[in-house]
């Protein structure tokens, strides 16, 4: 990204490379800083390092960021950290970048939603199925049609859930860096590690769904460049690919973060849900938000054990289930956060707060649990279908 430019006096490239005597595989990769200009002993810029831009990639989206093809020919680099520990050093940056990619997709979801909402209020087409709504016009605004509302609310719910998750992760990171209790710092770091692949994959998958839905609200106009909606679809598509594809995130979540520690961190997430259930379990107004999350939390324990047991017998079972599993886990986290948002909204409304913000939160949460959350049942069923139907397909893929 922006591998060559004249906006700064120097450019610093982080390069993964192998030392001559390095072990084979990923365990033999080191990390180096390779500058565009070498640095003199007094800190001034020295000779040009032989690292050059040989071209620019022609991409589907994110045209505002130039992706450069870089060639290195005997350049001088400085090792970062220890020899053969380059991947570990790089992943400090990668994990932060994965949270950032989730934020990037979240921003695209939000701006696509805002544009689609404004368009749906203004564009008139057909009459409402339940009767005329705009008597002074030749047709009703398309926002009166159920499926248009479904597309808008899908984007709104995924934006609000994603924003809540990012804020939750930011709070955890504050605890990692600043909490006086070492145990709290360690537990917060474990939770961030668990949530990072969910932030990266679930939010960006939802961003793809949402930007496409918002473009669809525009109908034929959405397919025309000058309306701007197709750019959000194109720009979001990379978020599912870079900083580790979403399939890799799924394997990381299920294989390393959950099965790798026998579900210990997942159980801590379960305790957060259990605490909320304990606080609000007798509150009838919270039942519609609490019950689905509590039920899925219980199902996740059995679901995880089942996939883990099958994976011990055949590792392909983990690979076949991972993407569906991450999406179920994402809904579990979103469901917990929507329940917490509903908890606050109900409390504020009961206290006499008439700000429509809180009523909107409840309506969005109700839509989420009614129309989006139920896909977890299908996802668990397809994950349980196993790997055989995928791997025994040589004839189909010939």
XYZ file of C-alpha atoms in Angstrom:
398
model
C 0.000 0.000 0.000
C 1.455 3.336 -1.107
C 4.796 1.584 -1.540
C 6.237 4.486 -3.543
C 5.453 8.201 -3.198
C 7.058 11.590 -2.559
C 4.865 12.673 0.345
C 7.564 11.935 2.939
C 11.349 12.177 2.925
C 11.732 8.430 3.358
C 9.692 5.237 3.177
C 10.191 2.315 5.528
C 9.250 -1.122 4.207
C 8.698 -4.106 6.490
C 10.008 -7.145 4.616
C 9.814 -10.832 5.506
C 12.906 -12.709 4.302
C 14.915 -15.821 5.031
C 18.503 -15.847 6.299
C 20.930 -18.120 4.360
C 21.109 -20.688 7.168
C 17.476 -20.387 8.274
C 15.330 -23.450 9.022
C 12.816 -24.471 6.376
C 9.220 -23.327 6.516
C 7.652 -20.480 8.449
C 9.991 -21.067 11.407
C 12.865 -19.712 9.323
C 11.397 -16.331 8.402
C 12.873 -13.102 9.783
C 11.540 -9.541 9.695
C 13.563 -6.625 8.312
C 13.176 -2.870 8.005
C 14.221 -1.843 4.490
C 14.206 1.950 3.891
C 13.932 3.724 0.547
C 17.001 5.747 1.567
C 19.659 4.377 3.893
C 20.282 6.344 7.078
C 23.679 7.880 7.843
C 25.271 7.639 11.277
C 24.174 11.204 12.074
C 20.544 10.402 11.214
C 20.518 12.150 7.856
C 19.351 10.486 4.638
C 22.035 8.577 2.766
C 22.228 6.657 -0.490
C 19.190 5.325 -2.365
C 18.511 1.729 -1.371
C 17.853 -0.554 -4.372
C 14.162 -1.099 -3.618
C 11.910 0.157 -6.414
C 8.297 0.339 -7.540
C 7.939 -1.587 -10.807
C 4.220 -1.021 -11.324
C 0.804 -0.515 -9.776
C -1.850 -3.171 -9.284
C -5.128 -2.638 -11.154
C -7.694 -3.477 -8.494
C -11.421 -3.969 -8.179
C -11.711 -1.301 -5.488
C -9.915 0.928 -2.940
C -8.534 3.018 -5.793
C -7.739 5.806 -3.355
C -4.854 3.686 -2.102
C -2.180 2.761 -4.648
C -0.947 -0.823 -4.296
C 2.625 -0.901 -5.573
C 4.626 -3.786 -7.021
C 8.004 -3.654 -5.277
C 11.305 -5.137 -6.497
C 14.310 -5.523 -4.175
C 17.796 -5.971 -5.629
C 20.491 -6.225 -2.971
C 18.970 -3.649 -0.630
C 20.256 -3.130 2.912
C 17.818 -4.006 5.691
C 17.895 -4.038 9.476
C 16.516 -7.048 11.336
C 13.576 -6.480 13.667
C 13.717 -8.681 16.756
C 15.348 -12.097 16.746
C 16.426 -14.223 13.754
C 13.718 -16.587 12.481
C 11.044 -14.872 14.627
C 9.712 -12.640 11.883
C 6.170 -13.987 11.736
C 5.665 -13.533 15.475
C 6.848 -9.922 15.198
C 4.684 -9.274 12.160
C 1.554 -10.616 13.842
C 1.712 -7.854 16.440
C 0.941 -5.535 13.537
C -1.394 -8.007 11.814
C -3.705 -8.417 14.805
C -4.093 -4.650 15.092
C -4.670 -4.469 11.333
C -7.415 -7.098 11.545
C -9.304 -4.957 14.025
C -8.748 -2.015 11.684
C -10.099 -3.918 8.675
C -13.262 -4.629 10.646
C -13.562 -0.899 11.288
C -13.018 -0.156 7.596
C -15.877 -2.450 6.623
C -18.047 -1.038 9.392
C -17.569 2.463 7.992
C -18.594 1.319 4.511
C -21.669 -0.401 5.938
C -22.704 2.769 7.743
C -22.250 5.142 4.799
C -24.011 2.715 2.445
C -26.920 2.500 4.899
C -27.207 6.269 5.286
C -27.286 6.768 1.516
C -29.800 3.963 0.972
C -32.062 5.241 3.758
C -32.157 8.737 2.256
C -32.852 7.325 -1.219
C -35.642 5.035 0.032
C -37.412 7.976 1.657
C -37.234 10.031 -1.538
C -37.745 7.500 -4.347
C -41.409 6.790 -5.145
C -42.532 3.578 -6.858
C -45.773 1.535 -6.642
C -48.307 1.768 -3.872
C -47.968 0.132 -0.490
C -49.456 -3.378 -0.404
C -51.456 -2.395 2.671
C -52.913 0.780 1.173
C -51.901 4.216 -0.053
C -49.437 5.984 2.249
C -48.596 9.157 0.292
C -51.940 10.452 -0.998
C -50.369 13.622 -2.356
C -48.032 11.678 -4.655
C -48.423 9.438 -7.687
C -46.770 6.551 -5.808
C -45.482 5.764 -2.331
C -41.840 6.111 -1.224
C -40.168 2.719 -1.548
C -39.388 2.716 2.178
C -42.999 1.566 2.761
C -42.291 -1.783 1.054
C -41.390 -4.658 3.435
C -38.373 -5.991 1.545
C -36.832 -2.533 1.174
C -37.165 -2.144 4.933
C -35.577 -5.552 5.423
C -32.541 -4.529 3.355
C -32.202 -1.227 5.210
C -32.614 -2.807 8.636
C -30.114 -5.539 7.779
C -27.456 -2.908 7.132
C -28.495 -0.876 10.180
C -28.405 -3.903 12.497
C -25.038 -5.089 11.221
C -23.642 -1.558 11.566
C -24.909 -1.174 15.129
C -23.780 -4.647 16.164
C -20.362 -4.116 14.593
C -19.966 -0.744 16.272
C -20.840 -2.255 19.653
C -18.291 -5.037 19.116
C -15.539 -2.587 18.154
C -16.277 -0.472 21.250
C -16.256 -3.614 23.404
C -12.849 -4.605 21.988
C -11.523 -1.083 22.561
C -12.598 -1.269 26.210
C -10.809 -4.609 26.540
C -7.657 -3.152 24.957
C -7.769 -0.258 27.438
C -7.828 -2.853 30.217
C -4.938 -4.744 28.609
C -2.776 -1.615 28.655
C -3.992 0.227 31.748
C -5.802 -1.946 34.294
C -3.908 -2.217 37.615
C -4.866 -5.882 38.123
C -2.558 -8.255 36.228
C -5.244 -10.957 36.112
C -7.734 -8.566 34.487
C -5.090 -7.523 31.959
C -4.397 -11.154 31.038
C -8.079 -12.105 30.784
C -8.811 -9.037 28.656
C -5.970 -9.945 26.303
C -7.361 -13.474 25.946
C -10.796 -12.099 25.123
C -9.391 -9.697 22.500
C -7.530 -12.625 20.917
C -10.797 -14.585 20.757
C -12.763 -11.673 19.316
C -10.187 -10.482 16.749
C -11.027 -13.090 14.053
C -14.730 -12.419 14.672
C -14.211 -8.676 14.222
C -12.235 -9.236 11.041
C -14.370 -11.921 9.401
C -17.898 -11.467 10.754
C -17.994 -7.682 10.406
C -16.516 -7.777 6.883
C -18.841 -10.568 5.737
C -21.712 -8.510 7.110
C -20.305 -5.481 5.316
C -20.455 -7.393 2.032
C -24.069 -8.365 2.703
C -24.970 -4.826 3.755
C -23.319 -2.855 0.954
C -24.904 -5.176 -1.624
C -28.298 -4.778 0.049
C -27.974 -0.994 0.100
C -26.980 -0.934 -3.567
C -30.065 -3.051 -4.279
C -32.264 -0.434 -2.595
C -31.220 1.924 -5.401
C -32.428 -0.541 -8.043
C -30.943 0.238 -11.461
C -29.462 3.462 -10.132
C -27.282 1.396 -7.810
C -25.611 -0.193 -10.833
C -24.696 3.211 -12.269
C -21.340 4.549 -11.122
C -22.442 8.167 -10.731
C -24.735 7.215 -7.828
C -21.725 5.967 -5.869
C -23.219 2.821 -4.340
C -21.274 0.319 -6.437
C -18.041 1.799 -5.078
C -18.973 0.771 -1.538
C -19.491 -2.806 -2.753
C -16.147 -2.830 -4.585
C -14.233 -1.146 -1.775
C -15.581 -3.529 0.844
C -14.708 -6.693 -1.083
C -11.007 -6.527 -0.190
C -11.826 -6.547 3.517
C -12.801 -10.204 3.285
C -9.428 -11.004 1.700
C -6.501 -9.037 3.087
C -4.884 -9.273 6.535
C -5.737 -12.978 6.376
C -8.735 -14.226 4.390
C -11.932 -14.820 6.304
C -11.435 -18.566 5.933
C -8.067 -18.205 7.672
C -9.772 -16.182 10.421
C -12.286 -18.999 10.840
C -9.561 -21.632 11.126
C -7.728 -19.418 13.618
C -10.859 -19.007 15.741
C -11.967 -22.628 15.780
C -8.618 -24.409 15.527
C -6.339 -22.215 17.661
C -8.434 -19.904 19.815
C -11.129 -22.391 20.856
C -10.126 -26.029 20.294
C -6.483 -25.129 20.964
C -7.242 -24.342 24.613
C -10.163 -26.743 25.023
C -12.707 -23.950 24.862
C -11.397 -22.124 27.935
C -11.775 -18.618 26.469
C -15.156 -19.500 24.959
C -16.300 -20.476 28.452
C -15.312 -17.003 29.677
C -17.525 -15.505 26.995
C -20.237 -17.848 28.240
C -19.788 -16.424 31.737
C -20.428 -12.904 30.421
C -23.661 -14.133 28.875
C -24.518 -16.007 32.072
C -24.008 -12.846 34.114
C -26.426 -10.935 31.890
C -28.988 -13.746 32.139
C -28.621 -13.711 35.923
C -29.178 -9.937 36.014
C -32.200 -9.896 33.705
C -33.540 -13.449 33.698
C -36.714 -12.519 35.604
C -37.320 -9.331 33.603
C -40.148 -10.188 31.204
C -39.328 -7.215 28.994
C -35.827 -8.615 28.424
C -36.961 -12.157 27.616
C -37.128 -11.596 23.846
C -33.478 -10.486 23.891
C -32.044 -12.761 26.591
C -33.636 -16.104 25.729
C -32.217 -16.520 22.188
C -28.690 -15.669 23.370
C -28.868 -17.984 26.383
C -30.167 -20.818 24.197
C -27.437 -20.373 21.588
C -24.804 -20.173 24.332
C -25.913 -23.578 25.617
C -25.968 -25.007 22.085
C -22.458 -23.696 21.374
C -20.950 -25.883 24.084
C -22.313 -29.076 22.536
C -21.648 -27.812 19.001
C -17.995 -27.041 19.786
C -17.418 -30.384 21.502
C -18.949 -32.229 18.563
C -16.811 -30.446 15.952
C -13.696 -30.875 18.097
C -14.265 -34.617 18.502
C -14.813 -35.096 14.764
C -11.712 -32.990 14.089
C -9.550 -35.290 16.214
C -10.528 -38.151 13.923
C -10.267 -36.145 10.691
C -8.724 -32.621 10.565
C -10.767 -31.820 7.440
C -13.833 -31.733 9.687
C -12.501 -28.564 11.323
C -11.780 -27.025 7.930
C -15.256 -27.878 6.667
C -17.001 -26.424 9.717
C -14.822 -23.388 10.476
C -16.493 -20.700 8.340
C -19.982 -21.640 9.522
C -18.694 -21.903 13.094
C -17.252 -18.388 13.070
C -20.527 -16.977 11.813
C -22.416 -18.712 14.623
C -19.892 -17.336 17.126
C -20.302 -13.883 15.588
C -24.050 -14.019 16.101
C -23.524 -15.163 19.690
C -21.373 -12.089 20.359
C -23.708 -9.737 18.471
C -26.687 -11.235 20.300
C -25.029 -10.610 23.658
C -24.252 -7.008 22.694
C -27.748 -6.348 21.319
C -29.194 -7.714 24.569
C -26.987 -5.335 26.541
C -28.048 -2.419 24.342
C -31.694 -3.385 24.866
C -31.050 -3.543 28.611
C -29.832 0.060 28.640
C -32.620 1.241 26.324
C -35.350 -0.311 28.482
C -33.818 1.202 31.608
C -33.704 4.673 30.051
C -37.272 4.453 28.744
C -38.507 3.270 32.162
C -36.782 6.276 33.734
C -38.784 8.602 31.492
C -36.200 9.301 28.796
C -38.156 10.148 25.634
C -35.157 10.329 23.294
C -36.184 8.283 20.187
C -32.633 6.897 20.107
C -33.594 4.308 22.741
C -36.798 3.248 21.028
C -34.840 2.833 17.794
C -32.326 0.613 19.605
C -35.126 -1.692 20.745
C -36.672 -1.848 17.278
C -33.321 -2.655 15.666
C -32.629 -5.339 18.276
C -36.043 -6.912 17.669
C -35.381 -6.990 13.929
C -31.946 -8.538 14.493
C -33.258 -11.360 16.674
C -36.249 -12.013 14.384
C -34.607 -11.849 10.960
C -30.806 -12.265 11.237
C -29.988 -14.224 14.390
C -32.038 -17.314 13.331
C -29.530 -18.161 10.572
C -27.471 -19.786 13.341
C -29.708 -22.867 13.127
C -28.899 -23.339 9.436
C -25.198 -22.642 9.998
C -24.918 -25.288 12.712
C -26.711 -27.792 10.503
C -24.387 -27.183 7.542
C -21.315 -27.329 9.803
C -22.480 -30.685 11.136
C -22.860 -31.971 7.562
C -19.113 -32.595 7.718
C -16.286 -32.790 5.215
C -17.142 -35.965 3.308
C -19.598 -34.255 0.958
C -16.808 -31.758 0.151
C -13.802 -34.051 -0.114
C -15.390 -37.002 -1.962
C -16.114 -34.904 -5.041
C -13.330 -35.739 -7.498
C -15.850 -36.448 -10.257
C -17.785 -33.239 -9.639
C -14.606 -31.156 -9.738
C -12.893 -32.974 -12.624
